Amino acid sequence: MNKVIVLYDSGFGNTKLIAEAIVDGMGDSASLLHVSEFTKEHLNNLTALIAGSPINGFMPTEKMQAALKSIPAGALKGVKAASFDTRMHIWIHGDAAKKISKRLAAAGAEIIADPALFRVTGKEGPLAEGEIERAKEWGRTIVKSL
Ligand SMILES: Cc1cc2nc3c(=O)[nH]c(=O)nc-3n(C[C@H](O)[C@H](O)[C@H](O)COP(=O)(O)O)c2cc1C
């Protein structure tokens, strides 16, 4: 059976809702992991790592950046990966998901999907309409490429 981890950070809970919806869409093989609980042991026998964070100041949160940095070079060889972020609908928004994917690829992962971007309607949310369903659907699509 595939082992899939959906690793996330969230300040106000919106990215958590997206991460939960992705797990939901992925089905039985996927489990949710908050970034503060992440250890290298989670990488054992891993099929896929899906990681997501809100954009905070044009980049992933500090906790997410630290978790990604803690992954040793080459440790994601043979692991499939994808990333997502949540962001406000403003035209200068920076990026988190793309940076996460870059880091996962640098650790040896095979990136299996374009970074997925989900919108919040204000700093603390709520999520824009339809984003939960879109996240579920994204999860369903990802699981097909495993
Ligand atoms: C300190 C801080 C910096 C932020 N910087 C950005 C940014 O650069 N671009 C953007 O689109 N949204 C930015 N936001 C809005 C966040 O993306 C939004 O709060 C987040 O998506 C909500 O998700 P969460 O509930 O999981 O924290 C920022 C929010 C905070 C608190």
Coordinates of C-alpha atoms and ligand atoms in Angstrom, one line a residue:
M1 CA 0.0 0.0 0.0
N2 CA 1.2 3.5 -0.8
K3 CA 2.3 5.7 2.1
V4 CA 1.5 9.3 1.5
I5 CA 2.0 12.3 3.8
V6 CA 0.3 15.6 3.4
L7 CA 2.6 17.9 5.4
Y8 CA 1.2 21.4 6.2
D9 CA 1.6 24.5 8.2
S10 CA -1.2 26.9 8.9
G11 CA -1.5 30.2 10.8
F12 CA -5.3 30.7 10.9
G13 CA -6.6 27.2 9.9
N14 CA -7.3 27.8 6.2
T15 CA -4.3 25.8 4.9
K16 CA -5.2 23.1 7.4
L17 CA -8.7 22.9 5.8
I18 CA -7.1 22.6 2.3
A19 CA -4.7 19.9 3.6
E20 CA -7.6 18.0 5.1
A21 CA -9.5 18.2 1.8
I22 CA -6.5 16.9 -0.1
V23 CA -6.2 13.9 2.3
D24 CA -9.9 13.4 1.8
G25 CA -9.5 13.3 -1.9
M26 CA -6.5 11.0 -1.8
G27 CA -8.3 8.4 0.2
D28 CA -6.9 5.7 2.6
S29 CA -3.2 5.9 1.8
A30 CA -2.8 9.5 2.8
S31 CA -2.3 11.0 6.3
L32 CA -2.2 14.5 7.6
L33 CA 0.9 15.8 9.4
H34 CA 1.5 19.2 10.9
V35 CA 4.9 20.5 10.2
S36 CA 5.9 20.8 13.9
E37 CA 5.6 17.0 14.2
F38 CA 7.7 16.2 11.2
T39 CA 10.8 14.1 11.7
K40 CA 13.1 12.3 9.2
E41 CA 11.6 9.0 10.3
H42 CA 8.4 10.0 8.5
L43 CA 10.4 9.6 5.2
N44 CA 10.8 5.8 5.8
N45 CA 9.1 3.8 3.0
L46 CA 7.4 6.9 1.8
T47 CA 5.6 6.9 -1.6
A48 CA 4.7 10.5 -1.8
L49 CA 5.2 13.8 0.1
I50 CA 2.6 16.5 -0.5
A51 CA 3.6 19.8 1.3
G52 CA 1.7 23.0 1.7
S53 CA 1.9 26.3 3.5
P54 CA 0.3 29.7 3.5
I55 CA 2.4 32.4 1.8
N56 CA 3.9 34.5 4.6
G57 CA 5.9 37.4 3.3
F58 CA 6.4 36.1 -0.2
M59 CA 7.5 32.6 1.0
P60 CA 6.5 29.5 2.9
T61 CA 6.2 29.9 6.7
E62 CA 9.5 29.7 8.7
K63 CA 8.4 26.3 10.2
M64 CA 7.8 24.9 6.7
Q65 CA 11.2 26.2 5.5
A66 CA 12.9 24.7 8.5
A67 CA 11.2 21.3 8.0
L68 CA 12.2 21.3 4.3
K69 CA 15.8 22.2 5.2
S70 CA 16.0 19.4 7.7
I71 CA 15.5 16.8 4.8
P72 CA 19.0 15.5 3.9
A73 CA 20.2 15.8 0.3
G74 CA 19.0 12.8 -1.7
A75 CA 16.6 11.6 1.1
L76 CA 13.6 12.0 -1.3
K77 CA 15.1 9.9 -4.1
G78 CA 12.3 7.6 -5.2
V79 CA 9.6 9.7 -3.5
K80 CA 7.0 11.5 -5.5
A81 CA 6.1 15.0 -4.4
A82 CA 3.8 18.0 -5.0
S83 CA 3.1 21.3 -3.3
F84 CA 0.4 23.7 -2.6
D85 CA -0.1 27.1 -0.9
T86 CA -2.8 29.5 0.3
R87 CA -2.6 33.1 -0.6
M88 CA -4.7 36.3 -0.7
H89 CA -6.1 37.4 -3.9
I90 CA -3.8 40.4 -4.5
W91 CA -1.7 40.9 -7.6
I92 CA 1.7 41.0 -5.9
H93 CA 1.5 37.8 -3.8
G94 CA 4.9 36.2 -3.8
D95 CA 4.9 32.4 -3.8
A96 CA 5.2 29.5 -1.4
A97 CA 4.2 26.4 -3.4
K98 CA 6.8 26.8 -6.1
K99 CA 9.5 27.3 -3.6
I100 CA 8.4 24.2 -1.7
S101 CA 8.5 22.1 -4.9
K102 CA 11.9 23.4 -5.7
R103 CA 13.2 22.3 -2.3
L104 CA 11.5 18.9 -2.6
A105 CA 13.1 18.4 -6.0
A106 CA 16.5 19.5 -4.6
A107 CA 16.2 16.7 -2.0
G108 CA 15.7 14.2 -4.8
A109 CA 11.9 14.0 -5.1
E110 CA 10.1 13.5 -8.5
I111 CA 7.6 16.4 -8.8
I112 CA 4.4 14.9 -10.2
A113 CA 2.1 18.0 -10.4
D114 CA 2.3 21.7 -10.9
P115 CA 2.1 23.7 -7.6
A116 CA -1.5 24.2 -6.6
L117 CA -2.7 27.6 -5.4
F118 CA -5.7 28.1 -3.2
R119 CA -7.2 31.5 -2.4
V120 CA -8.3 33.1 0.9
T121 CA -10.5 36.1 0.9
G122 CA -8.6 37.9 3.7
K123 CA -5.6 37.4 5.8
E124 CA -7.4 35.2 8.3
G125 CA -9.7 33.7 5.7
P126 CA -12.2 32.4 5.0
L127 CA -11.2 30.4 1.9
A128 CA -12.7 31.6 -1.4
E129 CA -15.8 29.7 -2.5
G130 CA -15.2 26.3 -4.1
E131 CA -11.6 25.9 -2.8
I132 CA -12.3 22.9 -0.5
E133 CA -13.9 21.0 -3.4
R134 CA -11.0 22.0 -5.7
A135 CA -8.5 20.8 -3.1
K136 CA -10.3 17.4 -2.9
E137 CA -10.3 17.1 -6.7
W138 CA -6.5 18.0 -6.7
G139 CA -6.0 15.1 -4.2
R140 CA -7.9 12.7 -6.4
T141 CA -5.8 13.7 -9.4
I142 CA -2.5 13.3 -7.4
V143 CA -3.4 9.9 -6.2
K144 CA -3.9 8.7 -9.8
S145 CA -0.2 9.6 -10.6
L146 CA 1.2 7.4 -7.8
Ligands
LIG1 C1 2.7 37.6 8.2 C2 1.9 37.4 6.9 C3 2.4 37.6 5.7 C4 1.6 37.3 4.5 N1 2.2 37.5 3.3 C5 1.5 37.2 2.2 C6 2.0 37.4 0.9 O1 3.2 37.7 0.7 N2 1.2 37.1 -0.2 C7 0.0 36.7 -0.1 O2 -0.7 36.4 -1.1 N3 -0.6 36.5 1.2 C8 0.1 36.8 2.3 N4 -0.5 36.6 3.5 C9 -1.8 36.1 3.6 C10 -1.7 34.6 3.9 O3 -1.5 33.9 2.7 C11 -3.0 34.1 4.5 O4 -3.0 34.6 5.8 C12 -3.0 32.6 4.6 O5 -3.2 32.1 3.3 C13 -4.1 32.1 5.5 O6 -3.8 30.7 5.6 P1 -3.7 30.1 7.1 O7 -5.1 30.3 7.7 O8 -3.4 28.6 6.9 O9 -2.6 30.8 7.8 C14 0.3 36.8 4.7 C15 -0.2 36.6 6.0 C16 0.6 36.9 7.1 C17 0.0 36.6 8.4

